[in-house]
PDB file of C-alpha atoms in Angstrom:
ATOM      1  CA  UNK A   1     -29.436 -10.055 -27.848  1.00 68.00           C
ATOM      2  CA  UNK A   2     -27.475  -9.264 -31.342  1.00 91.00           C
ATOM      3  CA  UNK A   3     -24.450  -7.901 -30.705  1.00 93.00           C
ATOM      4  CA  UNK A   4     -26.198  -4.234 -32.342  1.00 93.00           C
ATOM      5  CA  UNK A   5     -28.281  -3.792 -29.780  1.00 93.00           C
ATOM      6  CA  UNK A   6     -25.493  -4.832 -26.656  1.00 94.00           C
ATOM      7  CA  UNK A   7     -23.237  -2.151 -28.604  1.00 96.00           C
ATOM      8  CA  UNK A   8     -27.243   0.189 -28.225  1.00 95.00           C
ATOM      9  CA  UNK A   9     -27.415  -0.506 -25.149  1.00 96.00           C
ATOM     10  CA  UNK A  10     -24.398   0.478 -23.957  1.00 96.00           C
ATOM     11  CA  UNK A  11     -23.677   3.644 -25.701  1.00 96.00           C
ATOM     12  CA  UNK A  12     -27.171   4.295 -24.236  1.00 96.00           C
ATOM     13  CA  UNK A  13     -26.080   3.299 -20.315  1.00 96.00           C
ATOM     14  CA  UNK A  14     -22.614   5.813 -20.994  1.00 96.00           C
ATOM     15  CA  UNK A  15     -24.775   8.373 -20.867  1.00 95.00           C
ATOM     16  CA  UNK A  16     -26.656   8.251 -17.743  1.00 97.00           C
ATOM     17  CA  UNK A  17     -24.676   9.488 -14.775  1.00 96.00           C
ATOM     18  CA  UNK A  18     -24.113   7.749 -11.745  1.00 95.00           C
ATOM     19  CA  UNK A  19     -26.733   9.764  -9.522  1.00 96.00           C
ATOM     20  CA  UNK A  20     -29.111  12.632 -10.349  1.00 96.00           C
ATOM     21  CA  UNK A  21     -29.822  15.492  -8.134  1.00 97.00           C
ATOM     22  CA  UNK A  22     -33.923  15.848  -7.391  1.00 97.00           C
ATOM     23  CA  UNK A  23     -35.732  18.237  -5.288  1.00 97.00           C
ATOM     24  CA  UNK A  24     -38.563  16.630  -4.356  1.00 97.00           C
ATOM     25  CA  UNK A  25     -41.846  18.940  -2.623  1.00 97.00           C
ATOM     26  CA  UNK A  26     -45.240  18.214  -1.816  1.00 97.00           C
ATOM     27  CA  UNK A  27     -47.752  19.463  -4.611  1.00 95.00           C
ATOM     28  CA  UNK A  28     -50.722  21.364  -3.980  1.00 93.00           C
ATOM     29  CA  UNK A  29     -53.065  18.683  -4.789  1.00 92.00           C
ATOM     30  CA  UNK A  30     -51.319  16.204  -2.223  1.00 94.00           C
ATOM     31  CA  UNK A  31     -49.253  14.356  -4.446  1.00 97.00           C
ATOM     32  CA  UNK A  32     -45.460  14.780  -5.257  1.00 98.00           C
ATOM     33  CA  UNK A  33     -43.063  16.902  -7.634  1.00 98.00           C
ATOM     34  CA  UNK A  34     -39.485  16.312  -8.333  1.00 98.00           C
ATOM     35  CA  UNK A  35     -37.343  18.654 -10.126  1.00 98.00           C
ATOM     36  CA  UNK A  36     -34.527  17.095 -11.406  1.00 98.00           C
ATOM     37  CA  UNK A  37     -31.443  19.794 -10.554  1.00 97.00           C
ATOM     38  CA  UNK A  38     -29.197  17.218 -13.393  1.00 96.00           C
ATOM     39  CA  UNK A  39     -31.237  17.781 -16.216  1.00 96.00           C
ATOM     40  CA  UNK A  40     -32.406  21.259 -16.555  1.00 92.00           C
ATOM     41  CA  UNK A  41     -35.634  21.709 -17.798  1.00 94.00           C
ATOM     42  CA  UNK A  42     -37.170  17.724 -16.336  1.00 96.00           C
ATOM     43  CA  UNK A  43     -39.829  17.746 -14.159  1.00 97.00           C
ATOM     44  CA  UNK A  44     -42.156  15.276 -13.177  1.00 98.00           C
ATOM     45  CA  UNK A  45     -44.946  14.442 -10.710  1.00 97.00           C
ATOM     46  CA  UNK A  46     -47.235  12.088  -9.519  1.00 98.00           C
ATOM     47  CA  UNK A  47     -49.632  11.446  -6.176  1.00 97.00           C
ATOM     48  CA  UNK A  48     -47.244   8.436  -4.274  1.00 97.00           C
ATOM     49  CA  UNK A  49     -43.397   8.670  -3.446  1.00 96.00           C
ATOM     50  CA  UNK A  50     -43.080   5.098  -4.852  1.00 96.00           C
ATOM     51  CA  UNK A  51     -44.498   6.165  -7.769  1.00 98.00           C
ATOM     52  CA  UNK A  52     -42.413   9.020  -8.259  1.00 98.00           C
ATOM     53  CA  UNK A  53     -39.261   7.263  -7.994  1.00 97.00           C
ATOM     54  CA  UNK A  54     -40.663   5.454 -10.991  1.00 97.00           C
ATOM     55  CA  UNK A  55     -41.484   8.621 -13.043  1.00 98.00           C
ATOM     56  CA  UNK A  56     -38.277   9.833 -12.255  1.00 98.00           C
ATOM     57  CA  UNK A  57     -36.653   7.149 -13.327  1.00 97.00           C
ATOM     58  CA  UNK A  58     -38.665   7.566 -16.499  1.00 97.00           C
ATOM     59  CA  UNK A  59     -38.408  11.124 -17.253  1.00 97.00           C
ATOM     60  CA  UNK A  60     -33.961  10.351 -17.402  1.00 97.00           C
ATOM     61  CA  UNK A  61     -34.960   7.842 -19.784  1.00 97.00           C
ATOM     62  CA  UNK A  62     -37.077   9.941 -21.840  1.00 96.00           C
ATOM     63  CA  UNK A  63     -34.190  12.895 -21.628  1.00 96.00           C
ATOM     64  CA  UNK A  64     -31.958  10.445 -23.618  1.00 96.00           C
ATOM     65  CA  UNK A  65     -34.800   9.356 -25.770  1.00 96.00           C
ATOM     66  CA  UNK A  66     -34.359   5.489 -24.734  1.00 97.00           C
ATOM     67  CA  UNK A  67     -36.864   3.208 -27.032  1.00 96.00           C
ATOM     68  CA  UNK A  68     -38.825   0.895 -24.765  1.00 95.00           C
ATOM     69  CA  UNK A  69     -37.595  -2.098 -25.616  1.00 94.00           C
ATOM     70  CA  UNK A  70     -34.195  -0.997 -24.022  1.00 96.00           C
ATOM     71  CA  UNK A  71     -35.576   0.586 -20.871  1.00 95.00           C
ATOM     72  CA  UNK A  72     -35.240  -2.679 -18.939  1.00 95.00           C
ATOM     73  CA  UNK A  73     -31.497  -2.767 -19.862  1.00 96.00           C
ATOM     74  CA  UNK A  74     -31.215   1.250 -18.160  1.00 97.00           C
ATOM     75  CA  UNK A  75     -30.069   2.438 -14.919  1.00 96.00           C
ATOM     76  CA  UNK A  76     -32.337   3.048 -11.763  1.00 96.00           C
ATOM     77  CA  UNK A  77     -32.257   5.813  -9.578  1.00 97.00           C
ATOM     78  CA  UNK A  78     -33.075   4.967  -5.843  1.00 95.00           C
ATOM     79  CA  UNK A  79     -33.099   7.843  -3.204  1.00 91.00           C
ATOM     80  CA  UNK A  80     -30.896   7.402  -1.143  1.00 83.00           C
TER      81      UNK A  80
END
């Protein structure tokens, strides 16, 4: 990687925080919704827990507006 894109990357990564709060419930359909309590306004969804951890996960990186091509380089959030 150029050195552009390490200096991208990590003004990117200085942004996320070190943990996000989520409340996570049961939708009416069966599936999952997480509100996430860090980033007013973000919700997300979806019908497996494992599979909300990853749309969580995507819905931070979509709050900063991270291209795709630096997502792999991004934090993860993991409940705890």
């Amino acid at each position: 990687m150029v050195q552009k894109r390490i200096l991208q990357v990590n003004k990117l990564r200085s942004l996320f925080p070190k943990s996000v709060q989520v409340n996570v419930r049961r939708s009416k359909d069966g599936g999952f919704v997480a509100v996430l309590k860090t980033f007013p306004g973000c919700v997300t969804q979806a019908d497996s827990f494992s599979e909300l951890i990853e749309m969580v996960n995507d819905a931070v990186r979509t709050y900063f507006e991270v291209p795709k091509k630096y997502s792999p380089f991004m934090p993860t959030y993991l409940p705890p």
